[in-house]
Coordinates of C-alpha atoms (C1' of nucleotides) in Angstrom, one line a residue:
Chain A
M1 CA 24.7 -89.6 -19.4
P2 CA 21.7 -87.5 -20.6
S3 CA 21.0 -84.4 -18.6
K4 CA 17.8 -84.3 -16.6
P5 CA 15.1 -82.8 -18.9
L6 CA 13.8 -79.5 -18.0
P7 CA 10.2 -79.5 -16.7
P8 CA 7.8 -78.4 -19.5
I9 CA 7.0 -74.7 -19.5
T10 CA 3.3 -74.9 -19.3
I11 CA 0.4 -73.3 -17.5
D12 CA -0.7 -76.7 -16.1
A13 CA 2.5 -76.8 -14.0
V14 CA 1.4 -73.5 -12.5
Y15 CA -2.1 -74.9 -11.6
A16 CA -0.5 -77.6 -9.4
A17 CA 2.1 -75.3 -7.9
P18 CA 1.8 -74.3 -4.2
G19 CA 2.0 -70.6 -4.9
Y20 CA -0.8 -70.7 -7.4
L21 CA -3.1 -72.7 -5.1
F22 CA -2.4 -70.4 -2.1
R23 CA -3.1 -67.3 -4.2
R24 CA -6.2 -68.8 -5.6
M25 CA -7.5 -70.0 -2.3
Q26 CA -6.9 -66.6 -0.7
Q27 CA -8.8 -65.0 -3.5
I28 CA -11.7 -67.4 -2.9
A29 CA -11.6 -66.9 0.8
V30 CA -11.8 -63.1 0.6
S31 CA -14.6 -63.4 -1.9
I32 CA -16.7 -65.6 0.4
F33 CA -15.9 -63.4 3.4
I34 CA -17.1 -60.2 1.6
E35 CA -20.2 -62.0 0.4
E36 CA -21.2 -63.2 3.8
C37 CA -20.4 -59.9 5.6
K38 CA -21.6 -57.5 2.9
A39 CA -24.3 -56.2 5.3
F40 CA -21.4 -54.9 7.6
D41 CA -19.1 -53.5 4.9
L42 CA -16.1 -54.9 6.7
T43 CA -13.1 -56.4 4.9
P44 CA -11.2 -59.4 6.4
V45 CA -8.3 -57.2 7.4
Q46 CA -10.6 -54.7 9.1
Y47 CA -12.3 -57.5 10.9
A48 CA -9.0 -58.9 12.1
A49 CA -8.0 -55.5 13.3
L50 CA -11.2 -55.1 15.3
I51 CA -10.8 -58.5 16.9
A52 CA -7.2 -57.7 17.8
I53 CA -8.0 -54.4 19.3
H54 CA -10.9 -56.0 21.2
T55 CA -8.5 -58.6 22.6
H56 CA -5.8 -56.1 23.4
P57 CA -7.4 -52.7 24.2
G58 CA -4.9 -49.9 24.2
I59 CA -2.6 -51.6 21.7
D60 CA -0.6 -49.3 19.4
A61 CA -0.4 -49.6 15.6
T62 CA 3.1 -51.2 15.4
R63 CA 2.1 -54.0 17.8
L64 CA -1.2 -54.4 16.1
S65 CA 0.6 -55.0 12.8
A66 CA 2.6 -57.8 14.5
V67 CA -0.5 -59.4 16.1
I68 CA -2.4 -59.7 12.8
A69 CA 0.7 -60.2 10.6
F70 CA -0.2 -57.0 8.8
D71 CA 2.2 -54.6 7.1
R72 CA 2.8 -51.5 9.3
S73 CA 2.6 -49.1 6.4
T74 CA -0.7 -50.2 5.2
L75 CA -2.2 -50.4 8.7
G76 CA -2.4 -46.7 9.0
S77 CA -5.0 -46.4 6.2
V78 CA -6.9 -49.4 7.6
I79 CA -7.2 -47.7 11.0
E80 CA -8.2 -44.5 9.3
R81 CA -11.1 -46.3 7.6
L82 CA -12.2 -47.9 10.9
Q83 CA -12.0 -44.5 12.5
A84 CA -14.1 -42.9 9.8
K85 CA -16.7 -45.6 10.4
D86 CA -16.5 -44.8 14.2
F87 CA -15.5 -48.3 15.1
V88 CA -12.2 -47.4 16.6
E89 CA -10.7 -44.4 18.4
R90 CA -7.1 -43.4 18.9
K91 CA -5.8 -41.7 22.1
P92 CA -2.4 -40.3 22.7
A93 CA -0.3 -42.3 25.1
P94 CA 0.6 -40.2 28.1
E95 CA 4.1 -41.6 28.6
D96 CA 5.2 -41.7 24.9
K97 CA 4.2 -38.9 22.6
R98 CA 4.9 -40.9 19.5
I99 CA 2.3 -43.6 20.3
K100 CA -1.4 -43.5 19.7
L101 CA -3.4 -46.1 21.6
L102 CA -6.2 -48.0 19.9
Y103 CA -9.6 -48.7 21.4
L104 CA -12.9 -50.0 20.1
T105 CA -15.8 -47.6 20.3
K106 CA -19.2 -48.8 21.6
L107 CA -20.3 -49.0 18.0
G108 CA -17.2 -51.0 17.1
A109 CA -17.8 -53.5 19.9
A110 CA -21.4 -53.8 18.9
I111 CA -20.6 -54.5 15.2
L112 CA -18.0 -57.1 16.3
R113 CA -20.7 -59.0 18.2
E114 CA -23.1 -58.8 15.3
I115 CA -20.7 -59.8 12.6
I116 CA -19.4 -62.9 14.3
P117 CA -22.1 -65.3 13.0
A118 CA -21.5 -64.1 9.4
V119 CA -17.8 -64.6 9.8
E120 CA -18.4 -68.1 11.1
R121 CA -20.6 -68.8 8.1
A122 CA -17.8 -67.6 5.8
Q123 CA -15.2 -69.7 7.4
A124 CA -17.4 -72.7 7.2
R125 CA -18.2 -72.1 3.6
M126 CA -14.5 -72.0 2.6
L127 CA -14.0 -75.6 3.7
E128 CA -17.5 -76.8 2.9
P129 CA -16.5 -78.8 -0.2
L130 CA -14.3 -81.0 1.8
K131 CA -15.2 -83.9 4.1
P132 CA -14.9 -83.2 7.9
T133 CA -11.8 -85.4 8.2
E134 CA -10.2 -83.6 5.3
R135 CA -11.0 -80.2 6.7
K136 CA -9.3 -81.1 9.9
A137 CA -6.3 -82.4 8.0
L138 CA -6.0 -79.3 5.9
M139 CA -6.3 -76.9 8.8
G140 CA -3.7 -78.9 10.7
L141 CA -1.3 -78.8 7.9
M142 CA -1.9 -75.1 7.1
A143 CA -1.4 -74.1 10.8
Q144 CA 1.8 -76.1 10.9
L145 CA 3.1 -74.7 7.7
V146 CA 2.2 -71.1 8.5
D147 CA 3.8 -71.4 11.9
L148 CA 7.0 -73.0 10.6
N149 CA 7.3 -70.5 7.8
N150 CA 6.6 -67.5 10.0
E151 CA 10.0 -66.0 9.6
A152 CA 9.7 -66.1 5.8
S153 CA 7.6 -63.0 5.4
R154 CA 8.7 -59.8 7.0
V155 CA 6.6 -59.3 10.1
P156 CA 8.5 -56.9 12.4
L157 CA 7.7 -58.7 15.7
R158 CA 6.4 -62.1 16.7
A159 CA 2.9 -61.6 18.1
E160 CA 4.0 -62.9 21.6
D161 CA 7.0 -60.6 21.8
A162 CA 4.9 -57.7 20.6
L163 CA 2.5 -58.1 23.6
E164 CA 5.0 -58.4 26.4
H165 CA 4.5 -54.9 27.7
L166 CA 0.7 -55.1 27.6
G167 CA 0.7 -57.2 30.7
K168 CA -0.9 -60.6 30.0
G169 CA -1.0 -61.4 26.3
G170 CA -3.8 -64.0 25.9
Chain B
M1 CA -32.2 -75.8 28.1
P2 CA -29.3 -73.4 28.1
S3 CA -28.5 -71.7 24.8
K4 CA -25.3 -72.6 23.1
P5 CA -22.6 -70.2 24.3
L6 CA -21.2 -67.8 21.8
P7 CA -17.6 -68.5 20.8
P8 CA -15.2 -66.2 22.6
I9 CA -14.3 -63.0 20.8
T10 CA -10.6 -63.4 20.7
I11 CA -7.7 -63.1 18.4
D12 CA -6.7 -66.7 19.0
A13 CA -9.9 -67.8 17.2
V14 CA -8.7 -65.8 14.2
Y15 CA -5.3 -67.6 14.2
A16 CA -7.0 -70.9 13.7
A17 CA -9.5 -69.7 11.1
P18 CA -9.2 -70.9 7.5
G19 CA -9.4 -67.3 6.2
Y20 CA -6.5 -66.2 8.4
L21 CA -4.3 -69.2 7.5
F22 CA -5.0 -68.7 3.7
R23 CA -4.1 -65.0 3.9
R24 CA -1.0 -65.6 5.9
M25 CA 0.2 -68.4 3.7
Q26 CA -0.4 -66.3 0.6
Q27 CA 1.7 -63.6 2.2
I28 CA 4.5 -66.0 2.9
A29 CA 4.3 -67.6 -0.5
V30 CA 4.7 -64.2 -2.3
S31 CA 7.5 -63.2 0.0
I32 CA 9.4 -66.4 -0.8
F33 CA 8.7 -66.0 -4.5
I34 CA 10.0 -62.4 -4.6
E35 CA 13.1 -63.4 -2.7
E36 CA 14.0 -66.3 -4.9
C37 CA 13.3 -64.3 -8.1
K38 CA 14.6 -60.9 -7.1
A39 CA 17.3 -61.1 -9.8
F40 CA 14.5 -61.2 -12.4
D41 CA 12.3 -58.5 -11.0
L42 CA 9.1 -60.5 -11.8
T43 CA 6.1 -60.8 -9.5
P44 CA 4.2 -64.1 -9.1
V45 CA 1.3 -62.6 -11.2
Q46 CA 3.7 -61.4 -14.0
Y47 CA 5.2 -64.9 -14.0
A48 CA 1.9 -66.6 -14.3
A49 CA 1.0 -64.2 -17.2
L50 CA 4.2 -65.0 -19.0
I51 CA 3.7 -68.7 -18.6
A52 CA 0.1 -68.5 -19.8
I53 CA 1.0 -66.4 -22.9
H54 CA 3.8 -68.9 -23.6
T55 CA 1.3 -71.8 -23.4
H56 CA -1.3 -69.9 -25.5
P57 CA 0.4 -67.5 -27.9
G58 CA -2.1 -65.0 -29.3
I59 CA -4.4 -65.2 -26.4
D60 CA -6.3 -62.0 -25.6
A61 CA -6.5 -60.2 -22.2
T62 CA -10.0 -61.4 -21.2
R63 CA -9.1 -65.0 -21.9
L64 CA -5.8 -64.6 -20.1
S65 CA -7.6 -63.3 -17.1
A66 CA -9.7 -66.5 -17.0
V67 CA -6.7 -68.8 -17.5
I68 CA -4.7 -67.4 -14.6
A69 CA -7.8 -66.6 -12.5
F70 CA -6.9 -63.0 -12.5
D71 CA -9.1 -59.9 -12.4
R72 CA -9.6 -58.5 -15.9
S73 CA -9.4 -54.9 -14.7
T74 CA -6.0 -55.4 -13.1
L75 CA -4.6 -57.4 -15.9
G76 CA -4.3 -54.3 -18.1
S77 CA -1.7 -52.7 -15.9
V78 CA 0.1 -56.1 -15.5
I79 CA 0.4 -56.4 -19.2
E80 CA 1.5 -52.8 -19.5
R81 CA 4.4 -53.5 -17.1
L82 CA 5.4 -56.6 -19.0
Q83 CA 5.3 -54.6 -22.2
A84 CA 7.4 -51.9 -20.6
K85 CA 10.0 -54.5 -19.8
D86 CA 9.8 -55.8 -23.4
F87 CA 8.7 -59.3 -22.3
V88 CA 5.4 -59.1 -24.1
E89 CA 3.9 -57.5 -27.2
R90 CA 0.4 -56.8 -28.3
K91 CA -0.9 -57.1 -31.8
P92 CA -4.3 -56.0 -33.1
A93 CA -6.5 -58.9 -34.1
P94 CA -7.3 -58.7 -37.8
E95 CA -10.9 -60.1 -37.5
D96 CA -11.9 -58.2 -34.4
K97 CA -10.9 -54.6 -33.8
R98 CA -11.6 -54.7 -30.0
I99 CA -9.1 -57.5 -29.4
K100 CA -5.3 -57.2 -28.9
L101 CA -3.4 -60.5 -29.1
L102 CA -0.6 -61.2 -26.7
Y103 CA 2.7 -62.7 -27.6
L104 CA 6.0 -63.2 -25.8
T105 CA 9.0 -61.3 -27.2
K106 CA 12.3 -63.1 -27.6
L107 CA 13.4 -61.5 -24.4
G108 CA 10.3 -62.6 -22.6
A109 CA 10.8 -66.2 -23.7
A110 CA 14.4 -66.1 -22.6
I111 CA 13.6 -64.7 -19.2
L112 CA 10.9 -67.4 -18.8
R113 CA 13.5 -70.1 -19.4
E114 CA 16.0 -68.5 -17.0
I115 CA 13.6 -67.9 -14.2
I116 CA 12.1 -71.4 -14.0
P117 CA 14.8 -72.8 -11.6
A118 CA 14.3 -69.9 -9.2
V119 CA 10.5 -70.4 -9.3
E120 CA 11.0 -74.2 -8.6
R121 CA 13.2 -73.3 -5.6
A122 CA 10.5 -70.9 -4.4
Q123 CA 7.7 -73.4 -4.7
A124 CA 9.9 -76.0 -2.9
R125 CA 10.7 -73.6 -0.1
M126 CA 7.1 -72.9 0.6
L127 CA 6.5 -76.5 1.6
E128 CA 9.9 -77.3 2.9
P129 CA 8.9 -77.3 6.6
L130 CA 6.6 -80.2 6.0
K131 CA 7.4 -83.9 5.6
P132 CA 7.1 -85.2 2.0
T133 CA 3.9 -87.1 2.8
E134 CA 2.4 -84.0 4.4
R135 CA 3.3 -81.9 1.3
K136 CA 1.5 -84.3 -0.9
A137 CA -1.5 -84.4 1.4
L138 CA -1.7 -80.6 1.6
M139 CA -1.3 -80.0 -2.1
G140 CA -4.0 -82.7 -2.8
L141 CA -6.4 -81.1 -0.4
M142 CA -5.7 -77.5 -1.7
A143 CA -6.1 -78.6 -5.3
Q144 CA -9.4 -80.2 -4.5
L145 CA -10.6 -77.3 -2.4
V146 CA -9.7 -74.7 -5.0
D147 CA -11.3 -76.8 -7.8
L148 CA -14.6 -77.3 -5.9
N149 CA -14.7 -73.7 -4.8
N150 CA -13.9 -72.3 -8.2
E151 CA -17.3 -70.7 -8.7
A152 CA -17.0 -68.8 -5.4
S153 CA -14.8 -66.1 -6.6
R154 CA -15.7 -64.1 -9.6
V155 CA -13.8 -65.4 -12.6
P156 CA -15.5 -64.5 -15.8
L157 CA -14.8 -67.8 -17.6
R158 CA -13.6 -71.2 -16.7
A159 CA -10.2 -71.7 -18.2
E160 CA -11.3 -74.5 -20.5
D161 CA -14.2 -72.6 -21.9
A162 CA -12.1 -69.6 -22.4
L163 CA -9.7 -71.5 -24.6
E164 CA -12.2 -73.3 -26.9
H165 CA -11.7 -70.9 -29.8
L166 CA -7.9 -71.1 -29.6
G167 CA -7.9 -74.5 -31.2
K168 CA -6.3 -77.0 -28.9
G169 CA -6.1 -75.8 -25.3
G170 CA -3.4 -77.8 -23.7
Chain C
dA1 C1' -30.5 -53.5 -42.3
dA2 C1' -31.7 -51.8 -37.8
dA3 C1' -32.2 -52.5 -33.0
dA4 C1' -30.9 -55.0 -28.9
dG5 C1' -27.6 -57.3 -26.6
dA6 C1' -23.0 -59.0 -25.5
dT7 C1' -17.9 -58.5 -25.5
dT8 C1' -13.4 -56.0 -25.2
dG9 C1' -10.3 -53.1 -23.3
dT10 C1' -10.0 -49.1 -20.4
dC11 C1' -10.7 -46.1 -16.6
dA12 C1' -12.1 -44.3 -11.9
dG13 C1' -12.4 -45.5 -7.4
dT14 C1' -11.4 -48.3 -3.2
dA15 C1' -8.6 -51.5 -0.3
dT16 C1' -4.8 -54.2 0.6
dG17 C1' 0.3 -55.3 0.7
dC18 C1' 5.1 -54.2 0.1
dT19 C1' 9.8 -51.2 0.2
dG20 C1' 11.8 -47.3 1.6
dT21 C1' 12.2 -42.7 3.7
dC22 C1' 11.4 -39.2 7.2
dA23 C1' 10.6 -36.2 11.4
dA24 C1' 9.5 -36.6 16.0
dT25 C1' 10.5 -38.8 19.9
dC26 C1' 12.4 -42.0 23.2
dT27 C1' 16.4 -44.8 25.1
dA28 C1' 21.0 -46.2 26.1
dG29 C1' 25.8 -45.4 26.2
dA30 C1' 29.8 -42.6 26.7
Chain D
dT1 C1' 24.3 -34.7 30.0
dC2 C1' 24.9 -35.3 25.3
dT3 C1' 24.6 -37.9 21.7
dA4 C1' 24.2 -42.2 18.8
dG5 C1' 20.8 -45.4 17.9
dA6 C1' 16.2 -47.2 18.0
dT7 C1' 11.2 -46.7 17.7
dT8 C1' 6.8 -44.7 16.0
dG9 C1' 3.6 -43.1 12.9
dA10 C1' 3.3 -40.9 8.5
dC11 C1' 4.1 -40.7 3.7
dA12 C1' 5.6 -41.7 -1.3
dG13 C1' 5.7 -45.0 -4.7
dC14 C1' 4.7 -49.4 -6.8
dA15 C1' 1.8 -53.7 -7.6
dT16 C1' -2.0 -56.4 -6.9
dA17 C1' -7.3 -57.1 -6.4
dC18 C1' -12.0 -55.9 -6.8
dT19 C1' -16.5 -53.1 -8.3
dG20 C1' -18.7 -50.6 -11.5
dA21 C1' -19.0 -47.8 -15.6
dC22 C1' -17.9 -46.6 -20.4
dA23 C1' -17.2 -46.3 -25.6
dA24 C1' -16.1 -49.0 -29.3
dT25 C1' -17.1 -52.9 -31.5
dC26 C1' -19.1 -57.3 -32.7
dT27 C1' -23.3 -60.6 -32.7
dT28 C1' -28.0 -61.9 -32.6
dT29 C1' -32.6 -61.0 -33.3
dT30 C1' -36.2 -59.0 -35.7

DNA sequence: AAAAGATTGTCAGTATGCTGTCAATCTAGA
DNA sequence: TCTAGATTGACAGCATACTGACAATCTTTT
């Protein structure tokens, strides 16, 4: 009985692999986002942070990192940059000296309103090459896969759990 | 005639957005890859580089960056790390003093053979939560989307063009 | 052959993204 | 209460990713 042949070691196998396609698509998505939003000088991550702070004013950095599935260590520098641009401010929490609460500044809220159309354009452009039916199918499968794989990457808290203490979460 | 209402500014809109799902899935994919391949201490990008050099021995860094859709600037340090691990060696090109040709070392080729099963496991795990039909559908749509969006992110050369001078490309 | 232009690898600079560690602080248990 | 454990934000260190610049070198044009 012959042993099962090894798959050929070839770059073409990489091109069809899920990991390659996810990496490449992420690359493309960021590139399109930056292009559409270049007038605002905001990265995708900074945008996500602004939205999350807008949705949950007074959130702290640890919970924010859970809400946008973003590494806690890196988030510090992201917030610093948003602070430097005067989009975000941090206030000490009265009942816990370790925590700094995050709020949008007036400028941050204004930028958020203005950037939304550009972000919508970027999101649309990412899927533009597909037919409408295919777009829906892809987004459905991606949402499902991300949700079911949520535990696979180290995110300290599930978003819902992270928000329990903030009163209502959504 | 009332104007079309703005979409609500809310983190939930982000969760359903293509850009967020692509970023999150890439995060998950890398995490799974690292976990399955931790015995080999190879990152996804380093793995892709090894495969590409194996497929195209004597490739130079610029063409390699096109083949794996990888930024040319970053590639230098990736190769350095592969060289430090003695997986790759660089030889000067006799006919062009600017170019350094890339080859796998014996060790690099051996590692590549050994790591393949772990990589296969990783790739399988990424899609595991989906049903077989859904996996095929998702990979089909992703391959299509990445292909049609190829120009959207700055890759200096298309892979096929990059390989013309190397004789046969695949 | 000389000038103009393109290519190659490298570097500086910025921004994620991750692991691991740490001091300050808060909380729960003995 | 006192202390063991957990949490928070900060940091160090590594590895992508990208822009833009540069000297060395090669190619094309004149």
